Amino acid sequence: MEVIDRASANRHYSFFLLLLLAASSAMSLASAKTHHHGFIVQATKVKRLCKTHNSITVNGMFPGPTLEVNNGDTLVVKVVNRARYNVTIHWHGIRQMRTGWADGPEFVTQCPIRPGGSYTYRFTIEGQEGTLWWHAHSSWLRATVYGALIIHPREGSSYPFSKPKRETPIILGEWWDANPIDVIREATRTGAAPNISNAYTINGQPGDLYNCSSKGN
């Protein structure tokens, strides 16, 4: 009789654990969200260092838009290529669990998005928090096609420090006073290192020591 009672108790305990796990999974799924974004890759007039260039940008912005999600969320980004170059987008630092085709390296995980074409990236962020970035992974378009990707803790979870009152992403970059595609093509043709950039940038702006360094110049 005692053996039967123990077996019955074990079954009830196992059933309770299964219910607990199911409830936990359901709560996790309920808190996760799907974020939809549209990226239009296009030539945009950008003025830096006293000169205006037709730079390739996303949504006419340089740097591109900042994406904010929570750990566990799904990101869906439709990229439409209106530029004259092939393009792909890489989500730098994201662990592509079972979604390797969304990683972005040209001719490695996908064919490039040709001019006039489009492609939709879809992936779930699992077990990651922090400030990452996305950028073009085709030729040297990443010189101007990039932006921040901020992953907040899962909803209901706390930061490992006091929650910041305000956050300002800081993106370091470089600026060439030329078409970056021409820069890399020249380096490939000669076998030499690419020409060094004309300025370092913070959030797309050169520092005060450069000519015409005020915002938008």
Short mmCIF file of C-alpha atoms in Angstrom, two decimals:
data_model
loop_
_atom_site.label_atom_id
_atom_site.label_comp_id
_atom_site.label_asym_id
_atom_site.label_seq_id
_atom_site.Cartn_x
_atom_site.Cartn_y
_atom_site.Cartn_z
CA MET A 1 0.00 0.00 0.00
CA GLU A 2 2.85 2.35 0.86
CA VAL A 3 4.55 1.67 -2.51
CA ILE A 4 1.31 2.51 -4.36
CA ASP A 5 0.90 5.73 -2.37
CA ARG A 6 4.46 6.78 -3.19
CA ALA A 7 3.97 6.07 -6.89
CA SER A 8 0.76 8.09 -6.87
CA ALA A 9 2.48 10.97 -5.06
CA ASN A 10 5.33 10.96 -7.58
CA ARG A 11 2.86 11.11 -10.46
CA HIS A 12 1.07 14.05 -8.88
CA TYR A 13 4.40 15.80 -8.23
CA SER A 14 5.53 15.27 -11.84
CA PHE A 15 2.19 16.56 -13.12
CA PHE A 16 2.54 19.65 -10.92
CA LEU A 17 6.03 20.31 -12.30
CA LEU A 18 4.76 20.01 -15.87
CA LEU A 19 1.97 22.47 -15.12
CA LEU A 20 4.48 24.87 -13.55
CA LEU A 21 6.79 24.66 -16.56
CA ALA A 22 3.89 25.15 -18.96
CA ALA A 23 2.68 28.18 -17.03
CA SER A 24 6.19 29.63 -16.94
CA SER A 25 6.59 29.14 -20.71
CA ALA A 26 3.20 30.70 -21.38
CA MET A 27 4.06 33.75 -19.27
CA SER A 28 7.38 34.10 -21.07
CA LEU A 29 5.70 33.94 -24.48
CA ALA A 30 3.03 36.39 -23.39
CA SER A 31 5.61 38.99 -22.37
CA ALA A 32 7.64 38.63 -25.58
CA LYS A 33 6.78 40.99 -28.44
CA THR A 34 7.33 41.10 -32.18
CA HIS A 35 8.78 44.36 -33.52
CA HIS A 36 8.28 45.26 -37.19
CA HIS A 37 10.55 47.77 -38.93
CA GLY A 38 11.09 48.92 -42.49
CA PHE A 39 14.54 49.80 -43.85
CA ILE A 40 14.69 51.77 -47.11
CA VAL A 41 18.27 51.70 -48.38
CA GLN A 42 18.75 54.71 -50.61
CA ALA A 43 21.13 57.48 -51.68
CA THR A 44 20.83 60.57 -49.50
CA LYS A 45 22.64 63.89 -49.66
CA VAL A 46 24.90 64.05 -46.60
CA LYS A 47 27.15 67.06 -45.94
CA ARG A 48 30.31 66.55 -43.91
CA LEU A 49 33.68 68.36 -43.92
CA CYS A 50 32.25 71.15 -46.10
CA LYS A 51 31.27 68.77 -48.93
CA THR A 52 28.02 67.05 -49.88
CA HIS A 53 27.99 63.41 -50.97
CA ASN A 54 25.23 61.11 -52.17
CA SER A 55 25.76 58.61 -49.36
CA ILE A 56 23.90 55.33 -49.00
CA THR A 57 21.71 55.47 -45.89
CA VAL A 58 18.76 53.74 -44.26
CA ASN A 59 15.52 55.75 -44.24
CA GLY A 60 17.50 58.86 -45.17
CA MET A 61 19.26 58.84 -41.78
CA PHE A 62 22.97 58.83 -40.97
CA PRO A 63 23.55 56.96 -38.75
CA GLY A 64 20.49 54.80 -39.32
CA PRO A 65 17.60 54.23 -36.90
CA THR A 66 18.18 52.85 -33.41
CA LEU A 67 16.24 49.63 -32.78
CA GLU A 68 15.14 48.83 -29.21
CA VAL A 69 13.86 45.43 -28.10
CA ASN A 70 13.72 43.25 -25.00
CA ASN A 71 15.43 39.94 -24.41
CA GLY A 72 13.07 37.30 -25.81
CA ASP A 73 11.49 39.57 -28.43
CA THR A 74 11.33 38.84 -32.15
CA LEU A 75 12.64 41.36 -34.66
CA VAL A 76 11.19 41.56 -38.19
CA VAL A 77 12.90 43.99 -40.56
CA LYS A 78 11.93 44.36 -44.21
CA VAL A 79 14.81 45.82 -46.22
CA VAL A 80 13.99 47.48 -49.55
CA ASN A 81 17.01 48.31 -51.69
CA ARG A 82 16.61 51.53 -53.66
CA ALA A 83 20.36 52.09 -53.96
CA ARG A 84 22.49 51.18 -56.98
CA TYR A 85 24.57 48.63 -55.08
CA ASN A 86 23.84 45.19 -53.70
CA VAL A 87 23.27 45.20 -49.95
CA THR A 88 22.73 42.92 -46.95
CA ILE A 89 22.27 43.76 -43.26
CA HIS A 90 24.19 42.04 -40.44
CA TRP A 91 23.01 42.12 -36.82
CA HIS A 92 26.37 42.33 -35.13
CA GLY A 93 26.65 40.20 -31.99
CA ILE A 94 23.23 38.54 -32.27
CA ARG A 95 23.29 34.80 -31.70
CA GLN A 96 21.23 33.51 -34.61
CA MET A 97 19.73 30.42 -32.96
CA ARG A 98 18.13 28.36 -35.73
CA THR A 99 17.93 31.48 -37.94
CA GLY A 100 21.37 31.51 -39.55
CA TRP A 101 19.87 32.78 -42.82
CA ALA A 102 19.09 36.07 -41.03
CA ASP A 103 22.74 36.73 -40.12
CA GLY A 104 23.43 38.83 -43.20
CA PRO A 105 26.96 38.22 -44.62
CA GLU A 106 26.76 38.54 -48.39
CA PHE A 107 27.25 35.24 -50.27
CA VAL A 108 27.69 33.40 -46.95
CA THR A 109 24.23 33.16 -45.40
CA GLN A 110 22.28 34.82 -48.19
CA CYS A 111 22.45 36.25 -51.68
CA PRO A 112 22.65 40.05 -51.69
CA ILE A 113 19.55 42.17 -52.02
CA ARG A 114 19.88 43.54 -55.52
CA PRO A 115 18.85 47.07 -56.52
CA GLY A 116 15.07 47.19 -56.63
CA GLY A 117 14.77 44.04 -54.51
CA SER A 118 13.75 43.40 -50.93
CA TYR A 119 14.33 40.87 -48.16
CA THR A 120 12.77 40.36 -44.74
CA TYR A 121 14.94 39.44 -41.77
CA ARG A 122 13.17 37.66 -38.92
CA PHE A 123 14.85 36.34 -35.77
CA THR A 124 14.27 35.99 -32.03
CA ILE A 125 16.75 37.38 -29.52
CA GLU A 126 17.41 34.73 -26.89
CA GLY A 127 19.43 35.16 -23.70
CA GLN A 128 21.06 38.45 -24.69
CA GLU A 129 21.10 41.96 -23.24
CA GLY A 130 23.22 44.96 -24.11
CA THR A 131 24.00 47.55 -26.76
CA LEU A 132 24.94 46.06 -30.13
CA TRP A 133 24.78 47.40 -33.66
CA TRP A 134 23.58 46.53 -37.14
CA HIS A 135 25.41 47.38 -40.35
CA ALA A 136 25.59 46.62 -44.05
CA HIS A 137 27.61 43.49 -44.83
CA SER A 138 28.15 44.11 -48.53
CA SER A 139 31.29 45.80 -49.85
CA TRP A 140 31.97 48.95 -47.80
CA LEU A 141 28.41 50.18 -47.48
CA ARG A 142 28.77 49.78 -43.72
CA ALA A 143 30.68 53.09 -43.80
CA THR A 144 27.29 54.85 -43.78
CA VAL A 145 24.72 52.06 -43.41
CA TYR A 146 24.69 51.30 -39.69
CA GLY A 147 22.87 51.97 -36.43
CA ALA A 148 22.46 50.86 -32.82
CA LEU A 149 20.56 47.77 -31.63
CA ILE A 150 19.66 48.00 -27.94
CA ILE A 151 18.46 44.88 -26.10
CA HIS A 152 16.81 45.64 -22.76
CA PRO A 153 16.24 42.98 -20.07
CA ARG A 154 13.19 40.80 -20.44
CA GLU A 155 10.02 42.49 -19.19
CA GLY A 156 9.72 41.88 -15.46
CA SER A 157 13.50 41.43 -15.09
CA SER A 158 15.76 44.04 -13.57
CA TYR A 159 19.06 45.52 -14.69
CA PRO A 160 22.20 44.26 -12.89
CA PHE A 161 22.53 47.88 -11.72
CA SER A 162 20.21 50.76 -10.96
CA LYS A 163 17.92 51.42 -13.91
CA PRO A 164 19.32 54.38 -15.84
CA LYS A 165 17.20 57.51 -15.92
CA ARG A 166 18.26 58.22 -19.48
CA GLU A 167 20.17 56.40 -22.20
CA THR A 168 22.04 57.93 -25.13
CA PRO A 169 23.62 55.53 -27.64
CA ILE A 170 27.11 56.54 -28.75
CA ILE A 171 28.25 55.16 -32.11
CA LEU A 172 31.86 55.63 -33.19
CA GLY A 173 32.56 55.69 -36.92
CA GLU A 174 34.71 57.05 -39.71
CA TRP A 175 34.04 59.37 -42.62
CA TRP A 176 35.66 59.24 -46.04
CA ASP A 177 35.56 62.38 -48.19
CA ALA A 178 34.85 60.06 -51.12
CA ASN A 179 32.58 57.21 -52.12
CA PRO A 180 33.54 54.33 -49.77
CA ILE A 181 32.87 51.86 -52.60
CA ASP A 182 35.54 53.58 -54.70
CA VAL A 183 37.93 53.47 -51.74
CA ILE A 184 37.68 49.70 -51.34
CA ARG A 185 37.76 49.10 -55.10
CA GLU A 186 41.01 51.05 -55.36
CA ALA A 187 42.49 49.03 -52.49
CA THR A 188 41.44 45.79 -54.18
CA ARG A 189 42.92 46.90 -57.50
CA THR A 190 46.30 47.90 -56.07
CA GLY A 191 46.57 45.34 -53.28
CA ALA A 192 47.39 48.13 -50.84
CA ALA A 193 45.57 49.04 -47.65
CA PRO A 194 42.48 51.25 -48.09
CA ASN A 195 43.01 54.98 -47.83
CA ILE A 196 42.63 56.17 -44.26
CA SER A 197 39.44 58.01 -43.41
CA ASN A 198 39.29 61.80 -43.36
CA ALA A 199 37.57 62.03 -39.97
CA TYR A 200 36.42 60.03 -36.99
CA THR A 201 32.79 60.49 -36.05
CA ILE A 202 30.55 60.23 -33.01
CA ASN A 203 26.94 59.55 -33.95
CA GLY A 204 27.80 60.54 -37.50
CA GLN A 205 29.38 63.89 -36.60
CA PRO A 206 33.11 64.74 -36.86
CA GLY A 207 34.86 66.32 -33.89
CA ASP A 208 35.56 70.01 -33.34
CA LEU A 209 39.07 69.83 -34.81
CA TYR A 210 37.81 69.17 -38.34
CA ASN A 211 36.77 71.79 -40.87
CA CYS A 212 33.04 72.51 -40.95
CA SER A 213 32.60 70.31 -37.90
CA SER A 214 29.32 71.78 -36.72
CA LYS A 215 26.27 69.55 -37.03
CA GLY A 216 25.23 68.97 -40.61
CA ASN A 217 28.39 70.44 -42.16
#
